[in-house]
XYZ file of C-alpha atoms in Angstrom:
732
model
C -250.003 -32.268 150.360
C -250.821 -28.597 150.316
C -254.403 -27.600 149.750
C -253.591 -24.928 147.202
C -253.592 -25.628 143.459
C -254.016 -23.266 140.559
C -254.070 -23.135 136.813
C -252.644 -20.956 134.102
C -253.853 -20.250 130.587
C -251.517 -19.319 127.772
C -252.640 -16.814 125.185
C -255.271 -18.583 123.053
C -254.363 -16.366 120.123
C -250.885 -17.895 120.073
C -252.221 -21.441 120.055
C -250.348 -23.908 117.841
C -253.617 -25.365 116.686
C -254.064 -22.398 114.342
C -252.798 -22.728 110.797
C -250.338 -19.856 111.036
C -250.771 -18.496 114.554
C -252.281 -15.096 113.611
C -253.072 -12.525 116.234
C -256.615 -11.379 116.775
C -257.703 -8.442 114.689
C -257.858 -5.159 116.524
C -261.297 -4.051 117.537
C -262.819 -7.503 118.056
C -263.537 -7.422 121.765
C -266.184 -10.039 122.299
C -264.379 -13.212 123.311
C -267.170 -15.525 122.266
C -267.463 -13.921 118.858
C -263.722 -14.037 118.451
C -263.687 -17.722 119.209
C -266.636 -18.455 116.989
C -265.436 -16.297 114.157
C -262.039 -17.932 113.713
C -262.306 -21.473 112.410
C -258.626 -22.108 113.151
C -259.191 -21.997 116.900
C -259.231 -25.382 118.593
C -262.489 -24.851 120.398
C -262.068 -28.095 122.323
C -258.847 -26.757 123.865
C -260.473 -23.440 124.739
C -263.242 -25.461 126.381
C -260.662 -27.636 128.135
C -259.242 -24.503 129.734
C -262.732 -23.756 130.993
C -263.034 -27.301 132.397
C -259.763 -26.877 134.282
C -260.984 -23.513 135.550
C -264.223 -25.042 136.805
C -262.171 -27.659 138.652
C -259.831 -25.186 140.338
C -261.987 -22.190 141.262
C -264.827 -23.961 143.128
C -262.214 -26.101 144.883
C -260.535 -22.953 146.145
C -263.884 -21.613 147.292
C -264.305 -24.719 149.446
C -266.845 -26.612 147.336
C -265.814 -30.269 147.417
C -267.999 -31.486 144.536
C -264.629 -32.202 142.929
C -262.307 -32.702 145.925
C -259.425 -33.221 143.521
C -260.022 -29.905 141.795
C -256.329 -29.149 142.160
C -255.719 -31.390 139.116
C -256.776 -28.410 137.017
C -253.279 -27.000 137.355
C -251.805 -30.148 135.849
C -254.183 -29.872 132.897
C -253.008 -26.314 132.326
C -249.387 -27.419 132.375
C -250.113 -29.966 129.639
C -251.898 -27.311 127.565
C -248.960 -24.941 128.016
C -246.477 -27.581 126.908
C -248.567 -28.153 123.785
C -249.050 -24.470 122.996
C -245.472 -23.317 123.526
C -243.864 -26.283 121.799
C -246.218 -25.855 118.861
C -245.237 -22.205 118.501
C -241.559 -23.031 118.620
C -241.887 -25.937 116.187
C -243.607 -23.721 113.629
C -240.851 -21.151 113.936
C -238.202 -23.843 113.518
C -239.984 -25.262 110.455
C -240.311 -21.783 108.966
C -236.889 -20.305 109.738
C -234.718 -23.169 110.925
C -234.059 -21.449 114.227
C -235.656 -20.174 117.441
C -235.739 -16.418 118.024
C -235.304 -16.362 121.786
C -235.664 -12.607 122.291
C -238.788 -12.511 120.170
C -240.266 -15.427 122.091
C -239.514 -13.870 125.478
C -240.876 -10.525 124.279
C -244.196 -12.114 123.290
C -244.452 -13.821 126.658
C -243.622 -10.590 128.506
C -246.220 -8.616 126.576
C -248.856 -11.274 127.040
C -248.427 -12.215 130.697
C -246.641 -9.531 132.708
C -248.956 -6.493 132.456
C -252.058 -8.257 133.770
C -250.042 -10.137 136.393
C -248.516 -6.877 137.646
C -251.889 -5.133 137.794
C -253.229 -7.865 140.061
C -250.084 -7.886 142.211
C -250.364 -4.136 142.720
C -254.065 -4.423 143.519
C -253.344 -7.237 145.966
C -250.795 -5.075 147.796
C -253.408 -2.339 148.182
C -256.127 -4.769 149.315
C -253.745 -6.313 151.831
C -252.858 -2.899 153.232
C -256.542 -1.940 153.538
C -258.177 -5.117 154.796
C -255.668 -7.738 155.942
C -254.224 -7.811 159.503
C -250.819 -6.157 159.775
C -249.234 -9.416 160.895
C -249.504 -10.650 157.277
C -248.062 -7.558 155.550
C -244.386 -8.478 155.597
C -244.883 -12.041 154.365
C -247.356 -10.991 151.693
C -245.088 -8.172 150.537
C -242.205 -10.591 150.174
C -244.460 -12.996 148.298
C -245.497 -10.223 145.915
C -241.851 -9.448 145.148
C -241.125 -13.142 144.586
C -244.226 -13.450 142.390
C -243.206 -10.471 140.287
C -239.785 -12.045 139.753
C -241.284 -15.512 139.214
C -239.581 -17.516 141.893
C -242.395 -17.569 144.464
C -242.858 -21.314 143.960
C -239.413 -21.904 145.470
C -240.171 -19.492 148.307
C -243.376 -21.391 149.039
C -241.546 -24.707 148.809
C -239.083 -23.554 151.461
C -241.898 -22.230 153.628
C -243.827 -25.489 153.364
C -241.078 -27.311 155.261
C -240.210 -24.412 157.594
C -241.441 -25.381 161.046
C -241.465 -21.745 162.121
C -243.868 -20.916 159.273
C -246.472 -23.475 160.312
C -249.028 -20.845 161.294
C -248.661 -18.639 158.209
C -251.953 -18.648 156.361
C -252.085 -19.058 152.565
C -250.656 -15.988 150.897
C -252.887 -13.727 148.834
C -250.545 -14.401 145.893
C -249.858 -18.048 146.605
C -251.544 -18.970 143.329
C -248.650 -17.319 141.476
C -246.600 -20.433 142.190
C -247.908 -22.013 138.991
C -247.157 -18.849 137.033
C -243.607 -19.106 138.322
C -243.356 -22.709 137.186
C -244.716 -21.688 133.780
C -242.282 -18.807 133.393
C -239.344 -20.984 134.369
C -240.515 -23.504 131.778
C -240.836 -20.716 129.186
C -237.282 -19.631 129.924
C -235.667 -23.063 129.758
C -237.697 -24.920 127.147
C -236.866 -22.804 124.056
C -233.175 -23.097 124.865
C -233.385 -26.874 125.219
C -235.403 -27.171 122.016
C -232.940 -24.970 120.117
C -230.071 -27.092 121.412
C -231.792 -30.263 120.200
C -232.382 -28.725 116.763
C -228.751 -27.617 116.419
C -227.442 -30.978 117.634
C -229.695 -32.869 115.208
C -228.445 -30.743 112.311
C -224.792 -31.321 113.215
C -225.265 -35.050 113.638
C -227.270 -35.274 110.431
C -230.287 -36.956 112.063
C -233.953 -36.203 111.566
C -235.245 -33.365 113.662
C -238.412 -34.852 115.192
C -236.840 -38.099 116.414
C -234.066 -36.043 117.973
C -236.623 -33.817 119.683
C -238.515 -36.824 121.023
C -235.316 -38.265 122.455
C -234.524 -34.904 124.057
C -238.057 -34.814 125.416
C -237.606 -38.216 127.033
C -234.346 -37.068 128.637
C -236.331 -34.321 130.387
C -239.548 -36.213 131.094
C -238.263 -39.444 132.607
C -235.922 -37.949 135.260
C -238.548 -35.333 136.148
C -241.245 -37.974 136.576
C -238.962 -40.200 138.654
C -238.026 -37.226 140.820
C -241.695 -36.271 141.230
C -242.587 -39.780 142.406
C -239.656 -39.809 144.831
C -240.303 -36.351 146.232
C -244.046 -36.875 146.537
C -243.345 -39.607 149.082
C -240.366 -38.156 150.909
C -240.983 -34.389 150.693
C -244.545 -33.985 149.455
C -245.039 -30.422 150.719
C -241.975 -29.185 148.880
C -242.558 -31.422 145.838
C -245.859 -29.733 145.130
C -244.292 -26.358 144.346
C -240.915 -27.011 142.762
C -240.364 -26.849 139.022
C -238.337 -30.028 138.683
C -241.272 -32.215 139.738
C -243.551 -30.548 137.165
C -241.477 -30.525 133.982
C -242.702 -33.955 132.888
C -246.273 -32.621 132.792
C -245.288 -30.003 130.220
C -243.545 -32.650 128.162
C -246.823 -34.527 127.658
C -248.211 -31.515 125.811
C -244.876 -31.027 124.043
C -244.936 -34.635 122.839
C -248.395 -34.098 121.333
C -247.242 -30.871 119.666
C -244.234 -32.544 118.043
C -246.491 -35.227 116.582
C -249.251 -32.759 115.669
C -248.946 -33.193 111.898
C -249.743 -36.903 112.190
C -252.575 -36.745 114.687
C -255.297 -35.997 112.152
C -254.577 -39.425 110.669
C -255.977 -41.214 113.712
C -259.023 -43.276 112.622
C -262.124 -41.268 113.431
C -263.748 -43.915 115.629
C -260.601 -44.401 117.672
C -260.085 -40.636 117.944
C -263.595 -40.149 119.315
C -263.008 -42.817 121.955
C -259.590 -41.423 122.923
C -260.760 -37.815 123.121
C -263.772 -38.616 125.307
C -261.689 -40.991 127.415
C -259.157 -38.207 127.973
C -261.841 -35.809 129.198
C -263.263 -38.562 131.394
C -259.842 -39.203 132.947
C -259.565 -35.539 133.929
C -263.015 -35.436 135.488
C -262.479 -38.781 137.217
C -259.262 -37.529 138.810
C -261.054 -34.386 139.983
C -263.798 -36.486 141.497
C -261.914 -39.338 143.219
C -258.713 -37.600 144.296
C -258.497 -35.704 147.582
C -255.985 -33.419 149.248
C -254.760 -36.371 151.325
C -252.866 -37.978 148.442
C -249.222 -37.177 147.775
C -248.770 -34.919 144.760
C -247.450 -34.752 142.116
C -246.398 -38.378 141.724
C -247.795 -41.203 139.722
C -251.320 -40.093 140.683
C -250.828 -37.111 138.361
C -250.571 -39.434 135.370
C -254.365 -39.793 135.203
C -255.312 -36.144 134.535
C -252.184 -35.230 132.555
C -252.321 -38.182 130.180
C -256.049 -37.555 129.933
C -255.399 -33.988 128.832
C -252.783 -35.207 126.348
C -255.182 -37.753 124.855
C -257.960 -35.221 124.462
C -255.685 -32.691 122.757
C -254.116 -35.344 120.546
C -257.371 -36.928 119.379
C -259.514 -33.793 119.269
C -258.809 -32.872 115.643
C -259.550 -36.309 114.225
C -262.574 -36.752 116.497
C -264.196 -33.685 114.967
C -267.697 -32.580 116.030
C -268.425 -35.939 117.663
C -265.569 -35.427 120.096
C -265.613 -33.397 123.343
C -265.886 -30.190 121.307
C -269.595 -30.987 121.142
C -269.925 -29.804 124.755
C -266.719 -27.808 125.175
C -267.075 -25.603 122.116
C -270.194 -23.647 123.054
C -270.170 -19.876 123.539
C -270.130 -20.007 127.342
C -267.188 -22.419 127.564
C -265.255 -20.368 125.031
C -265.965 -17.202 126.992
C -264.563 -18.766 130.185
C -261.669 -20.262 128.232
C -260.557 -16.860 127.003
C -260.924 -15.300 130.455
C -259.090 -18.105 132.250
C -255.825 -16.213 132.737
C -257.500 -13.164 134.254
C -259.871 -15.321 136.311
C -256.881 -17.206 137.617
C -255.153 -13.979 138.596
C -258.111 -12.379 140.377
C -260.084 -15.102 142.139
C -257.496 -16.155 144.710
C -256.480 -12.772 146.219
C -260.167 -11.844 146.500
C -260.834 -15.079 148.406
C -257.843 -14.729 150.726
C -258.372 -11.048 151.502
C -261.997 -11.805 152.398
C -260.983 -14.714 154.616
C -258.339 -12.677 156.412
C -260.565 -9.638 156.850
C -263.616 -11.489 158.136
C -261.786 -14.262 159.945
C -263.127 -16.885 157.564
C -265.924 -17.159 155.008
C -268.537 -19.763 154.156
C -268.459 -21.930 151.059
C -271.401 -19.977 149.669
C -269.567 -16.687 150.157
C -266.503 -18.181 148.527
C -268.529 -19.242 145.507
C -270.025 -15.752 145.248
C -266.530 -14.221 145.329
C -265.242 -16.646 142.704
C -268.217 -15.862 140.478
C -267.813 -12.119 141.004
C -264.144 -12.357 140.006
C -265.424 -12.542 136.431
C -265.929 -8.759 136.621
C -262.297 -7.689 137.277
C -261.177 -10.518 134.994
C -263.319 -9.190 132.135
C -262.071 -5.649 132.729
C -258.445 -6.785 132.827
C -258.915 -8.808 129.648
C -260.399 -5.892 127.708
C -258.485 -2.969 129.236
C -255.039 -4.516 129.678
C -254.545 -7.825 127.871
C -256.263 -7.097 124.551
C -255.066 -3.501 123.983
C -251.440 -4.434 124.630
C -251.605 -7.629 122.621
C -253.091 -5.819 119.612
C -250.862 -2.744 119.835
C -248.490 -2.383 116.887
C -246.175 -0.207 118.958
C -245.882 -2.785 121.740
C -245.362 -5.442 119.053
C -241.760 -4.262 118.729
C -239.440 -6.710 120.520
C -237.528 -4.048 122.449
C -240.718 -2.274 123.484
C -242.302 -5.548 124.621
C -239.270 -6.450 126.714
C -239.181 -2.947 128.176
C -242.870 -3.195 129.001
C -242.289 -6.482 130.775
C -239.382 -5.121 132.800
C -241.318 -2.031 133.874
C -244.402 -4.018 134.827
C -242.215 -6.285 136.914
C -240.573 -3.314 138.631
C -243.963 -1.810 139.488
C -245.051 -5.058 141.130
C -241.737 -5.339 142.997
C -242.130 -1.799 144.338
C -245.686 -2.586 145.477
C -244.422 -5.576 147.441
C -241.519 -3.659 148.962
C -243.837 -0.846 150.036
C -245.986 -3.377 151.890
C -242.885 -4.687 153.646
C -241.888 -1.124 154.553
C -245.341 -0.376 155.916
C -245.079 -3.482 158.089
C -241.764 -2.264 159.485
C -243.291 1.091 160.296
C -246.310 -0.550 161.946
C -244.118 -2.866 164.023
C -242.183 0.023 165.531
C -239.589 -0.282 168.304
C -239.815 -2.861 171.063
C -239.019 -2.519 174.746
C -235.599 -3.568 175.915
C -236.102 -7.069 177.404
C -233.846 -6.040 180.275
C -236.528 -3.569 181.380
C -239.435 -6.020 181.595
C -240.303 -8.645 184.187
C -242.243 -11.306 182.318
C -242.843 -14.293 184.603
C -240.874 -12.584 187.373
C -243.842 -10.239 187.819
C -245.545 -13.250 189.409
C -244.988 -14.544 192.895
C -241.755 -16.501 192.986
C -243.072 -19.253 195.269
C -246.712 -19.476 194.193
C -247.516 -17.936 190.790
C -250.881 -19.735 190.602
C -253.756 -17.233 190.824
C -251.389 -14.298 191.209
C -253.317 -11.130 190.162
C -250.292 -10.053 188.135
C -251.091 -12.909 185.767
C -254.749 -12.099 185.217
C -255.867 -10.992 181.748
C -256.267 -7.230 181.267
C -257.475 -5.157 178.327
C -254.226 -3.221 177.978
C -250.801 -2.906 179.583
C -248.877 0.191 180.474
C -245.415 0.705 179.006
C -245.768 -1.453 175.913
C -245.231 -5.082 174.985
C -242.056 -6.967 174.104
C -241.535 -8.529 171.696
C -243.798 -6.478 169.468
C -246.599 -8.860 168.434
C -245.803 -8.216 164.779
C -242.268 -9.454 165.410
C -243.241 -12.428 167.584
C -242.464 -15.108 164.960
C -238.864 -13.902 165.007
C -238.526 -14.175 168.791
C -237.272 -17.753 168.671
C -234.308 -19.712 170.073
C -230.952 -19.171 168.373
C -230.724 -22.815 167.361
C -233.165 -22.263 164.477
C -230.887 -19.748 162.783
C -227.932 -22.009 163.521
C -229.547 -24.943 161.709
C -229.880 -27.198 164.750
C -233.621 -27.891 164.573
C -233.867 -30.965 162.332
C -236.637 -30.799 159.725
C -239.392 -33.387 159.618
C -238.065 -35.104 156.482
C -234.527 -35.524 157.842
C -233.293 -38.296 160.150
C -229.714 -37.065 160.664
C -228.855 -35.627 164.074
C -227.766 -31.983 164.355
C -226.624 -30.322 167.573
C -225.844 -26.895 168.969
C -223.627 -26.223 171.981
C -223.727 -23.330 174.448
C -221.634 -22.509 177.506
C -218.074 -23.533 178.262
C -216.751 -26.462 176.248
C -214.863 -27.764 179.328
C -217.750 -27.290 181.777
C -218.071 -29.789 184.621
C -221.763 -30.423 183.914
C -223.230 -31.244 180.510
C -226.964 -30.876 180.024
C -228.605 -32.254 176.871
C -231.938 -30.814 175.784
C -233.819 -33.388 173.744
C -237.173 -33.452 171.955
C -239.332 -31.472 169.581
C -239.901 -27.718 169.253
C -241.485 -27.722 172.697
C -238.096 -28.810 174.038
C -236.269 -26.339 171.810
C -238.298 -23.434 173.183
C -236.635 -23.908 176.609
C -233.076 -23.600 175.303
C -232.901 -19.782 175.829
C -233.492 -20.278 179.566
C -230.576 -22.719 179.728
C -228.409 -20.326 177.722
C -229.067 -17.702 180.399
C -228.184 -20.140 183.178
C -225.062 -21.399 181.398
C -223.581 -17.918 181.757
C -223.644 -18.130 185.562
C -223.145 -21.887 186.011
C -220.398 -24.213 184.914
C -222.754 -25.831 182.396
C -222.349 -27.001 178.827
C -225.671 -27.148 176.959
C -226.083 -29.480 173.971
C -229.311 -29.531 171.965
C -230.880 -32.496 170.154
C -234.176 -31.313 168.669
C -236.342 -32.278 165.703
C -239.601 -30.786 164.459
C -242.757 -32.480 165.806
C -240.696 -35.392 167.161
C -241.403 -36.572 170.695
C -238.336 -38.271 172.215
C -239.739 -41.770 172.515
C -239.027 -45.256 171.223
C -242.616 -45.454 169.925
C -243.557 -44.533 166.340
C -245.601 -41.356 166.088
C -247.560 -40.088 163.100
C -247.071 -36.956 161.001
C -249.551 -35.849 158.331
C -251.353 -39.174 158.568
C -248.225 -41.269 157.878
C -245.812 -43.082 160.211
C -243.147 -40.592 161.254
C -240.247 -42.868 160.342
C -237.557 -40.185 160.335
C -238.532 -39.325 163.912
C -238.093 -42.928 165.019
C -234.735 -43.181 163.245
C -233.567 -39.856 164.658
C -234.685 -40.784 168.170
C -232.867 -44.105 168.041
C -229.661 -42.419 166.910
C -229.945 -39.758 169.636
C -230.509 -42.424 172.288
C -227.414 -44.316 171.138
C -225.334 -41.141 171.287
C -226.601 -40.092 174.719
C -225.889 -43.508 176.214
C -222.603 -43.759 174.348
C -219.759 -41.404 173.513
C -221.849 -38.203 173.893
C -223.152 -39.133 177.341
C -224.273 -36.028 179.300
C -224.820 -35.641 183.039
C -228.440 -34.567 182.649
C -231.058 -34.914 179.923
C -233.892 -32.385 179.864
C -236.694 -33.502 177.570
C -240.065 -32.134 176.509
C -242.581 -32.842 173.776
C -246.142 -32.404 172.608
C -247.185 -35.676 170.913
C -249.382 -37.752 173.219
C -250.106 -40.848 171.107
C -248.251 -43.309 168.885
C -248.940 -46.227 166.568
C -249.861 -49.498 168.225
C -247.967 -52.693 167.480
C -250.130 -53.578 164.484
C -249.704 -50.067 163.100
C -253.428 -49.556 162.579
C -254.392 -47.455 165.595
C -253.081 -44.589 167.686
C -252.741 -45.019 171.420
C -251.663 -42.886 174.377
C -250.588 -46.061 176.146
C -248.168 -46.794 173.307
C -246.635 -43.339 173.565
C -246.406 -43.647 177.335
C -244.597 -46.957 177.003
C -242.219 -45.417 174.457
C -241.428 -42.516 176.783
C -240.818 -44.843 179.702
C -238.502 -46.984 177.577
C -236.404 -44.024 176.431
C -236.151 -42.523 179.909
C -235.316 -45.870 181.497
C -232.454 -46.438 179.049
C -231.051 -43.033 179.993
C -231.356 -43.726 183.730
C -229.749 -47.142 183.364
C -226.813 -45.393 181.690
C -226.369 -43.228 184.794
C -227.944 -40.088 183.338
C -230.354 -37.947 185.339
C -233.540 -37.171 183.436
C -235.683 -34.042 183.866
C -239.052 -34.111 182.107
C -240.343 -30.622 181.319
C -244.139 -30.630 181.099
C -245.606 -29.606 177.774
C -246.957 -26.061 177.684
C -250.715 -25.558 177.096
C -252.204 -25.539 173.607
C -253.615 -22.104 172.846
C -255.898 -23.188 170.010
C -255.206 -19.931 168.153
C -252.475 -17.574 167.035
C -252.402 -15.444 170.165
C -249.720 -13.075 168.910
C -251.754 -12.283 165.779
C -254.757 -11.480 167.951
C -252.656 -9.247 170.188
C -251.288 -7.358 167.180
C -254.844 -6.308 166.290
C -256.270 -5.871 169.822
C -253.625 -4.190 171.956
C -256.367 -2.180 173.678
C -258.632 -5.201 174.123
C -256.268 -8.015 175.070
C -258.961 -10.053 176.797
C -260.128 -11.078 173.330
C -256.887 -13.031 173.038
C -257.195 -15.296 176.084
C -257.907 -19.020 176.141
C -259.175 -21.505 178.709
C -256.411 -22.971 180.864
C -258.048 -26.357 181.480
C -258.719 -26.855 177.788
C -255.175 -25.806 176.894
C -253.630 -28.227 179.391
C -255.906 -31.076 178.340
C -254.994 -30.579 174.670
C -251.253 -30.636 175.419
C -248.959 -33.615 175.874
C -248.584 -33.177 179.625
C -251.038 -35.959 180.476
C -249.036 -38.771 178.926
C -245.771 -37.249 180.188
C -247.048 -37.162 183.782
C -248.419 -40.700 183.565
C -245.073 -42.015 182.332
C -243.165 -40.067 184.973
C -245.424 -41.337 187.779
C -245.101 -44.924 186.544
C -241.317 -44.667 186.847
C -241.467 -43.003 190.287
C -240.303 -39.553 189.197
C -239.717 -36.856 191.788
C -241.922 -33.811 191.197
C -239.725 -30.708 191.368
C -242.419 -28.304 190.199
C -242.874 -25.130 192.298
C -245.013 -25.940 195.323
C -244.990 -29.725 194.694
C -245.294 -31.913 197.824
C -242.084 -33.743 196.941
C -240.065 -30.583 196.425
C -237.487 -31.731 198.938
C -236.048 -34.014 196.245
C -236.456 -37.131 198.413
C -236.522 -40.433 196.610
C -233.459 -40.262 194.398
C -234.787 -42.092 191.336
C -232.753 -40.194 188.780
C -235.987 -39.017 187.136
C -237.627 -35.647 187.800
C -240.821 -33.967 186.597
C -241.023 -30.186 186.227
C -244.306 -28.416 185.402
C -244.082 -24.611 185.020
C -247.559 -24.039 183.604
C -248.493 -21.936 186.670
C -245.846 -19.402 185.632
C -247.142 -19.384 182.052
C -250.877 -19.369 182.708
C -251.528 -18.521 186.360
C -255.330 -18.084 186.092
C -258.302 -19.918 184.622
C -258.141 -17.683 181.548
C -254.609 -17.503 180.167
C -253.342 -13.968 179.618
C -251.465 -13.221 176.386
C -249.167 -10.690 178.090
C -247.572 -11.013 181.535
C -245.117 -8.519 182.994
C -245.108 -6.551 179.705
C -243.882 -9.647 177.833
C -245.843 -11.367 175.087
C -246.129 -14.970 176.210
C -246.844 -16.726 172.910
C -245.500 -16.866 169.386
C -246.557 -19.472 166.770
C -249.269 -21.804 168.025
C -248.632 -22.780 171.638
C -244.912 -21.985 171.575
C -243.551 -19.523 174.117
C -241.569 -16.476 173.016
C -237.841 -16.532 173.605
C -238.143 -13.398 175.762
C -240.696 -14.940 178.125
C -238.753 -18.204 178.342
C -235.687 -16.234 179.412
C -237.690 -14.720 182.299
C -238.473 -18.285 183.400
C -234.747 -19.082 183.830
C -234.694 -18.421 187.614
C -237.615 -20.826 188.089
C -235.838 -23.492 186.038
C -232.692 -22.888 188.067
C -234.519 -23.330 191.376
C -236.209 -26.536 190.210
C -232.975 -28.065 188.916
C -231.323 -27.296 192.244
C -233.902 -29.558 193.885
C -232.761 -32.304 191.546
C -229.150 -31.719 192.553
C -228.143 -29.926 189.333
C -226.140 -26.937 190.539
């Protein structure tokens, strides 16, 4: 489950708990006085917004007093469902219809100006204080936020293996705004359809609406439960898994006229129980649970109960503690607080390389200042303006605010492109070939230096794009998929077929084989899956058994020993432990046994197996460091021994030795290829990190992209070394 969760407040002055939904009178600027002075305000709901805010903001700052503080967003969704449905129901009762343009105009006037101000400010802050490597992604996120589809962009990124090292975006919190806006767009249309259908069928309106509500809520809830288990990262952001939360508030709004009839004693119990359910969820839940699934029932139903029973409970209900001046003040500022706190936190973290919990709390507290200014200088003046009250003007205002935010994001993307600049033609750089061909270890050409003459390729800002072609061709299987996907390179009728099998650490070597396939009669077939070591053992991903990896690996093994049998299998991987037989512990011995089993089955089928040693773990985003320190590259090195120890090479070597593998690594004692066991071990770490401190740039080529992965360009310069090693194994 992602660690990011945010909330959204709808305009309190449009709340359905008012008798006729009046707007605030112009000139009343003090939020506490406004709340206190209007008896039609549901002060318990304003206070509930504050409760949700106090769950979310400290959680984002890193304070784990409420480790499930992310439930605040779910509370806001329930409130929004109640507020919006109540507005629409009153309009239907009054006019018999829903004025869609008027509704969208009110939403545009209320939400878009402040949101665009913060998006523009975030673009400026990112340009001033965030490393350039983040500009393009953040700019794209700003555009998506302005157009209210960033939640889908984040959902796609959450399952994109190549985006694993992208830090939380400065506008990532706009995902919940996007969900809200999509709800605002769809819900009035669905409600209007239900009203029209009820009139034509001659049935009562409210029962028809409740049936329509169930037709939305039940599939959405079922989908949320399903997705939370099978695609939890994506499930967190997408709208379809959140719609049922809005329907809880909508259900309360439809029954609003009957809720004051709840017996007072029962109402008091229900209202306090609802608040307790919210706080309990915030306290006992953690980021380790899958979300949103059935766990989300606790805070959302709690919010629904509190809203439903609040009126009948009266002063003995939660309003006794939620209706004070301070809680009302925070309740009114919630929207602006929501907008401002997150970009301030992220910009500070990016600029300083991390911040303490105390600093985070100070930033969250200080966000009250821009929130207060935005509330009084942007939100209130526009909301109270008679001129902007015109539907056409409101819609025009919304469109223009959106365009301003889009331009701000596009400018950030353009600035990134300008900063990235041109790269050197890979044909003009040496990369690993700058090192000694026979003994790269300790070659001075591989020692770290502060700067390099002639430039670096790929440009560090473009490093995440310097990846094997198979990613763009859809041949790297995602973690939640078990189906096998392959890519083929070289001549289809080649005499020798080489299969490359494993995780992304295997996939990174494909460019070298593509180079060699051009000069050899080789056909290259890829079988790769994210974070999936090619083993018959069961590994773990995100704390859960990686079942799709086991299924995928079994299918691949059947294919390789069956109709798709190659001449050679080249395999690599990072995972060094797997679940033991009882499934309770992780063990390197279990992974070793799984590797040996898979390799033995291949050998028994008459296939030669080449095990490519895992590349060292860098422990940092080297390319990001290089992008900021091109004149001080020694800041971007890492310790070789630590990197090797943290990689999967140890368990690979142990398994290879147990099966009597021939070591075909450069300089290995057995480099003659004697002992034809059909299993070979190839370790090229000396050509990747020749010295005790691993250099980020060798031969004018950037060695690393995301995490410990090697850039496509540097891998291609390793092709001659791979060719020489395979020749020792008889692959010519």
